[in-house]
């Protein structure tokens, strides 16, 4: 079984966001994948998904890879008849559409959520509660963002650091022209952007406040890569012991190409806090320059 649909939100008369969604069965295991995602009539993603979720314990438990599938999703009181739950709300004066699935895996309760805001922001989130073993551990959530801003090709990737002088892209920004994996750097407010070269429209990728730090088990925060269809494994990405993203980094040119961004949130969970506390990770994706407000 699977659950899928098409969304025009908030209405056909006011199509701010438009996309398809799919929560598939095993062997697919990438949570809710959203595809053909448009903000105000302009393409943002070819596809965005959560293809890997790994957990490492102190002590003898694990490591585990937790697949997010239709099989281990459950209905909730908010959506008693659907495992993909669409829910509109208003927060801070802004309308939002939340698309989420609730999963049970062993002792874990996991909520995978996309929030689409009326101003074009998109918040991918993973919420986790439950203790599989009574030890401190770290969940690592890997999102895959296949941006197609203004079409698949002709992308430009930028990185921001407070210390970078203006090189023509504004203070702090420089371009990344070959495939690369990066670490966050809080002191330089490091962040990234993917732009369409022709229009200048793009998205700013900002680490979330709870996204933690890479470690020896999950070694990077973001990977910027050239699109290859074979590198979309629909959630069969890596294993419990490795994310297996490093082999995709082979020095390819990404300047003016079709770019895919992987982003990892690292969620530390202390056993002393018990199993009932919910924790979450996820970046902020914010529209960047030159979007026309209809
Ligand atoms: Cu946990």
Short mmCIF file of C-alpha atoms and ligand atoms in Angstrom, two decimals:
data_model
loop_
_atom_site.label_atom_id
_atom_site.label_comp_id
_atom_site.label_asym_id
_atom_site.label_seq_id
_atom_site.Cartn_x
_atom_site.Cartn_y
_atom_site.Cartn_z
CA UNK A 1 0.00 0.00 0.00
CA UNK A 2 0.93 3.61 -0.35
CA UNK A 3 -0.73 6.95 0.02
CA UNK A 4 -0.39 9.71 -2.54
CA UNK A 5 -2.10 12.85 -3.69
CA UNK A 6 -1.91 16.22 -5.38
CA UNK A 7 -2.24 19.47 -3.51
CA UNK A 8 -3.08 23.00 -4.58
CA UNK A 9 -2.95 25.14 -1.45
CA UNK A 10 -4.78 26.99 -0.09
CA UNK A 11 -7.14 26.77 -3.07
CA UNK A 12 -7.27 26.53 -6.86
CA UNK A 13 -8.20 30.21 -6.89
CA UNK A 14 -5.11 31.06 -4.83
CA UNK A 15 -2.47 28.46 -5.76
CA UNK A 16 0.42 29.47 -3.51
CA UNK A 17 1.88 25.96 -3.25
CA UNK A 18 1.32 23.09 -5.64
CA UNK A 19 2.89 19.62 -5.37
CA UNK A 20 2.39 15.87 -5.36
CA UNK A 21 3.16 13.68 -2.37
CA UNK A 22 3.82 9.98 -1.89
CA UNK A 23 4.31 7.88 1.23
CA UNK A 24 5.41 4.57 -0.26
CA UNK A 25 5.76 1.03 0.98
CA UNK A 26 8.97 -0.87 1.49
CA UNK A 27 11.34 -1.25 -0.38
CA UNK A 28 10.94 2.52 -0.77
CA UNK A 29 11.74 4.15 2.57
CA UNK A 30 12.07 7.91 2.34
CA UNK A 31 9.13 9.19 4.34
CA UNK A 32 6.77 11.54 2.55
CA UNK A 33 8.39 12.46 -0.76
CA UNK A 34 7.08 15.67 -2.30
CA UNK A 35 7.54 16.07 -6.06
CA UNK A 36 6.89 18.70 -8.71
CA UNK A 37 6.80 21.37 -6.02
CA UNK A 38 5.83 24.88 -7.19
CA UNK A 39 5.68 28.10 -5.19
CA UNK A 40 3.49 30.72 -6.85
CA UNK A 41 3.73 28.92 -10.17
CA UNK A 42 7.51 28.57 -10.15
CA UNK A 43 9.26 25.24 -9.71
CA UNK A 44 11.21 24.77 -6.48
CA UNK A 45 11.86 21.02 -6.22
CA UNK A 46 11.80 18.16 -8.62
CA UNK A 47 11.67 16.06 -5.47
CA UNK A 48 12.38 16.41 -1.75
CA UNK A 49 12.50 13.48 0.64
CA UNK A 50 14.09 11.97 3.77
CA UNK A 51 15.96 8.94 2.43
CA UNK A 52 18.03 8.08 5.50
CA UNK A 53 17.60 8.10 9.24
CA UNK A 54 20.40 6.55 11.28
CA UNK A 55 20.85 6.24 15.01
CA UNK A 56 23.99 5.57 17.05
CA UNK A 57 23.89 4.58 20.73
CA UNK A 58 26.51 4.73 23.40
CA UNK A 59 26.77 1.13 24.60
CA UNK A 60 25.71 -2.07 22.88
CA UNK A 61 22.53 -1.02 21.06
CA UNK A 62 22.47 -0.47 17.32
CA UNK A 63 23.45 1.24 15.19
CA UNK A 64 20.11 1.24 13.38
CA UNK A 65 18.70 2.58 10.15
CA UNK A 66 15.08 3.55 10.66
CA UNK A 67 13.04 3.34 7.45
CA UNK A 68 10.08 5.72 7.17
CA UNK A 69 7.43 3.87 5.16
CA UNK A 70 3.70 3.58 4.70
CA UNK A 71 3.95 0.25 6.55
CA UNK A 72 5.16 1.72 9.82
CA UNK A 73 3.04 4.90 9.59
CA UNK A 74 -0.15 5.21 11.63
CA UNK A 75 -3.20 7.41 11.60
CA UNK A 76 -3.54 10.04 14.34
CA UNK A 77 -6.46 11.82 15.98
CA UNK A 78 -5.80 14.79 13.69
CA UNK A 79 -6.24 12.57 10.59
CA UNK A 80 -8.07 9.39 11.65
CA UNK A 81 -8.41 7.98 8.14
CA UNK A 82 -5.11 8.95 6.46
CA UNK A 83 -1.46 8.28 7.16
CA UNK A 84 -0.39 11.39 5.26
CA UNK A 85 -2.00 14.15 7.26
CA UNK A 86 -2.57 17.56 5.63
CA UNK A 87 -3.41 20.33 8.02
CA UNK A 88 -3.62 24.10 7.49
CA UNK A 89 -3.04 26.57 10.28
CA UNK A 90 -2.02 30.16 10.98
CA UNK A 91 1.05 31.06 13.04
CA UNK A 92 2.44 34.55 13.60
CA UNK A 93 -0.06 35.89 11.08
CA UNK A 94 1.18 33.56 8.33
CA UNK A 95 -0.76 30.70 6.84
CA UNK A 96 0.94 27.33 6.63
CA UNK A 97 0.24 23.87 5.31
CA UNK A 98 1.67 20.97 7.29
CA UNK A 99 2.05 17.59 5.58
CA UNK A 100 3.10 14.89 8.00
CA UNK A 101 3.23 11.20 8.80
CA UNK A 102 3.50 9.55 12.22
CA UNK A 103 5.62 6.39 12.44
CA UNK A 104 6.23 3.70 15.05
CA UNK A 105 9.52 1.79 14.78
CA UNK A 106 10.38 -0.34 17.83
CA UNK A 107 10.11 2.00 20.80
CA UNK A 108 10.39 5.07 18.60
CA UNK A 109 7.66 7.49 17.74
CA UNK A 110 8.66 9.61 14.76
CA UNK A 111 6.85 12.42 12.97
CA UNK A 112 8.09 13.45 9.55
CA UNK A 113 6.73 16.84 8.61
CA UNK A 114 6.91 19.34 5.76
CA UNK A 115 5.64 22.84 6.48
CA UNK A 116 4.90 25.08 3.49
CA UNK A 117 4.45 28.75 4.43
CA UNK A 118 2.57 31.31 2.41
CA UNK A 119 5.71 33.46 2.09
CA UNK A 120 7.53 30.62 0.31
CA UNK A 121 9.46 29.23 3.27
CA UNK A 122 9.61 25.45 3.57
CA UNK A 123 10.52 23.74 6.84
CA UNK A 124 11.42 20.04 6.66
CA UNK A 125 11.24 18.53 10.15
CA UNK A 126 11.79 15.25 11.92
CA UNK A 127 10.38 14.82 15.44
CA UNK A 128 11.46 11.90 17.60
CA UNK A 129 10.48 10.43 20.95
CA UNK A 130 10.95 7.07 22.63
CA UNK A 131 14.01 5.16 23.84
CA UNK A 132 14.98 1.94 22.09
CA UNK A 133 17.72 1.39 24.68
CA UNK A 134 18.37 3.26 27.88
CA UNK A 135 21.54 4.97 26.63
CA UNK A 136 22.41 8.35 25.21
CA UNK A 137 22.20 8.30 21.43
CA UNK A 138 22.16 10.43 18.34
CA UNK A 139 19.63 10.35 15.49
CA UNK A 140 20.91 11.55 12.12
CA UNK A 141 18.25 12.62 9.63
CA UNK A 142 19.31 13.03 5.99
CA UNK A 143 17.12 15.04 3.67
CA UNK A 144 17.61 15.04 -0.07
CA UNK A 145 16.59 18.26 -1.86
CA UNK A 146 16.51 17.94 -5.63
CA UNK A 147 16.10 21.62 -6.48
CA UNK A 148 14.81 22.54 -9.92
CA UNK A 149 14.49 26.30 -9.49
CA UNK A 150 13.59 27.74 -12.87
CA UNK A 151 14.12 24.29 -14.41
CA UNK A 152 16.64 21.53 -13.81
CA UNK A 153 19.77 23.07 -15.28
CA UNK A 154 21.67 26.30 -14.81
CA UNK A 155 21.99 26.25 -11.02
CA UNK A 156 24.46 28.26 -8.96
CA UNK A 157 25.49 27.32 -5.42
CA UNK A 158 26.67 29.91 -2.92
CA UNK A 159 28.03 29.70 0.62
CA UNK A 160 27.82 32.49 3.18
CA UNK A 161 30.38 33.27 5.90
CA UNK A 162 30.63 36.57 7.76
CA UNK A 163 34.37 36.75 6.98
CA UNK A 164 34.09 36.58 3.17
CA UNK A 165 34.48 39.93 1.35
CA UNK A 166 32.13 40.89 -1.44
CA UNK A 167 33.07 38.94 -4.56
CA UNK A 168 30.13 40.18 -6.57
CA UNK A 169 27.45 38.18 -4.80
CA UNK A 170 27.10 40.47 -1.79
CA UNK A 171 29.05 40.56 1.45
CA UNK A 172 29.79 37.09 2.79
CA UNK A 173 28.93 35.04 -0.29
CA UNK A 174 31.17 32.97 -2.54
CA UNK A 175 30.35 30.38 -5.16
CA UNK A 176 30.90 26.63 -4.94
CA UNK A 177 31.72 25.26 -8.38
CA UNK A 178 32.56 21.59 -7.72
CA UNK A 179 30.87 18.92 -5.64
CA UNK A 180 31.60 19.36 -1.95
CA UNK A 181 30.56 18.31 1.56
CA UNK A 182 30.63 20.95 4.28
CA UNK A 183 30.36 21.43 8.01
CA UNK A 184 28.33 24.09 9.73
CA UNK A 185 30.21 26.98 11.31
CA UNK A 186 28.12 28.86 13.83
CA UNK A 187 30.70 31.59 14.43
CA UNK A 188 30.68 32.65 10.76
CA UNK A 189 26.88 32.13 10.40
CA UNK A 190 27.64 29.71 7.57
CA UNK A 191 24.69 28.95 5.29
CA UNK A 192 24.08 28.08 1.67
CA UNK A 193 21.92 29.03 -1.28
CA UNK A 194 20.92 27.43 -4.56
CA UNK A 195 19.99 29.88 -7.29
CA UNK A 196 18.79 29.72 -10.85
CA UNK A 197 21.44 31.66 -12.75
CA UNK A 198 19.07 33.16 -15.26
CA UNK A 199 16.42 34.55 -12.93
CA UNK A 200 18.45 34.95 -9.74
CA UNK A 201 15.65 33.21 -7.86
CA UNK A 202 16.69 30.64 -5.33
CA UNK A 203 16.47 29.23 -1.85
CA UNK A 204 18.57 29.97 1.19
CA UNK A 205 19.41 26.89 3.30
CA UNK A 206 19.85 27.77 6.96
CA UNK A 207 20.71 25.21 9.66
CA UNK A 208 17.97 24.79 12.25
CA UNK A 209 18.66 25.67 15.89
CA UNK A 210 18.55 22.03 17.03
CA UNK A 211 20.50 20.48 14.16
CA UNK A 212 23.50 19.56 16.29
CA UNK A 213 26.96 18.68 15.13
CA UNK A 214 28.54 16.13 12.84
CA UNK A 215 30.63 13.46 14.54
CA UNK A 216 32.70 10.39 13.65
CA UNK A 217 29.52 8.42 12.89
CA UNK A 218 27.80 11.10 10.76
CA UNK A 219 30.59 13.19 9.43
CA UNK A 220 29.10 16.10 7.47
CA UNK A 221 26.23 18.60 7.59
CA UNK A 222 25.59 19.27 3.91
CA UNK A 223 26.55 17.74 0.56
CA UNK A 224 26.21 19.68 -2.68
CA UNK A 225 26.19 17.39 -5.67
CA UNK A 226 25.41 17.16 -9.33
CA UNK A 227 22.17 15.36 -10.10
CA UNK A 228 22.36 11.73 -11.17
CA UNK A 229 19.21 9.65 -11.33
CA UNK A 230 21.05 6.59 -10.03
CA UNK A 231 21.94 8.48 -6.84
CA UNK A 232 18.25 8.62 -5.86
CA UNK A 233 17.82 5.25 -4.18
CA UNK A 234 14.35 6.01 -2.80
CA UNK A 235 15.52 5.53 0.75
CA UNK A 236 17.75 2.53 0.13
CA UNK A 237 20.57 4.96 0.80
CA UNK A 238 23.48 3.68 2.83
CA UNK A 239 23.19 1.44 5.87
CA UNK A 240 23.00 1.71 9.64
CA UNK A 241 26.77 2.05 9.76
CA UNK A 242 27.30 4.49 6.86
CA UNK A 243 25.37 7.14 4.96
CA UNK A 244 27.38 6.21 1.84
CA UNK A 245 27.23 9.74 0.47
CA UNK A 246 30.97 10.19 0.15
CA UNK A 247 31.21 8.03 -3.04
CA UNK A 248 28.93 10.51 -4.83
CA UNK A 249 31.52 13.26 -4.36
CA UNK A 250 33.84 12.81 -7.30
CA UNK A 251 34.82 16.33 -8.13
CA UNK A 252 32.15 16.99 -10.73
CA UNK A 253 31.46 20.51 -11.86
CA UNK A 254 28.22 21.92 -10.37
CA UNK A 255 28.41 25.42 -11.90
CA UNK A 256 25.41 25.81 -14.17
CA UNK A 257 24.35 22.19 -13.63
CA UNK A 258 21.39 20.41 -12.02
CA UNK A 259 22.18 20.43 -8.29
CA UNK A 260 21.05 18.11 -5.49
CA UNK A 261 21.61 19.04 -1.86
CA UNK A 262 21.72 16.53 1.00
CA UNK A 263 21.35 17.98 4.49
CA UNK A 264 21.86 16.16 7.78
CA UNK A 265 20.38 17.12 11.15
CA UNK A 266 22.08 15.54 14.17
CA UNK A 267 19.71 15.03 17.07
CA UNK A 268 21.29 14.20 20.43
CA UNK A 269 18.95 12.37 22.80
CA UNK A 270 19.94 11.86 26.43
CA UNK A 271 18.54 8.79 28.11
CA UNK A 272 18.21 10.70 31.40
CA UNK A 273 15.48 12.81 29.78
CA UNK A 274 13.36 9.68 29.34
CA UNK A 275 11.38 8.54 26.36
CA UNK A 276 8.46 10.94 26.43
CA UNK A 277 10.29 14.07 25.41
CA UNK A 278 9.97 15.06 21.75
CA UNK A 279 13.04 16.42 19.97
CA UNK A 280 13.24 17.79 16.47
CA UNK A 281 15.68 18.71 13.73
CA UNK A 282 15.49 20.33 10.33
CA UNK A 283 16.75 23.30 8.32
CA UNK A 284 15.00 26.44 7.13
CA UNK A 285 14.54 26.80 3.37
CA UNK A 286 13.78 30.44 2.59
CA UNK A 287 13.13 31.99 -0.85
CA UNK A 288 16.01 34.14 -1.93
CA UNK A 289 15.85 37.18 -4.24
CA UNK A 290 13.61 38.06 -7.13
CA UNK A 291 10.55 35.98 -6.35
CA UNK A 292 7.53 37.87 -7.64
CA UNK A 293 4.76 38.27 -5.13
CA UNK A 294 1.55 37.87 -7.07
CU1 LIG B 1 16.05 9.19 20.61
#
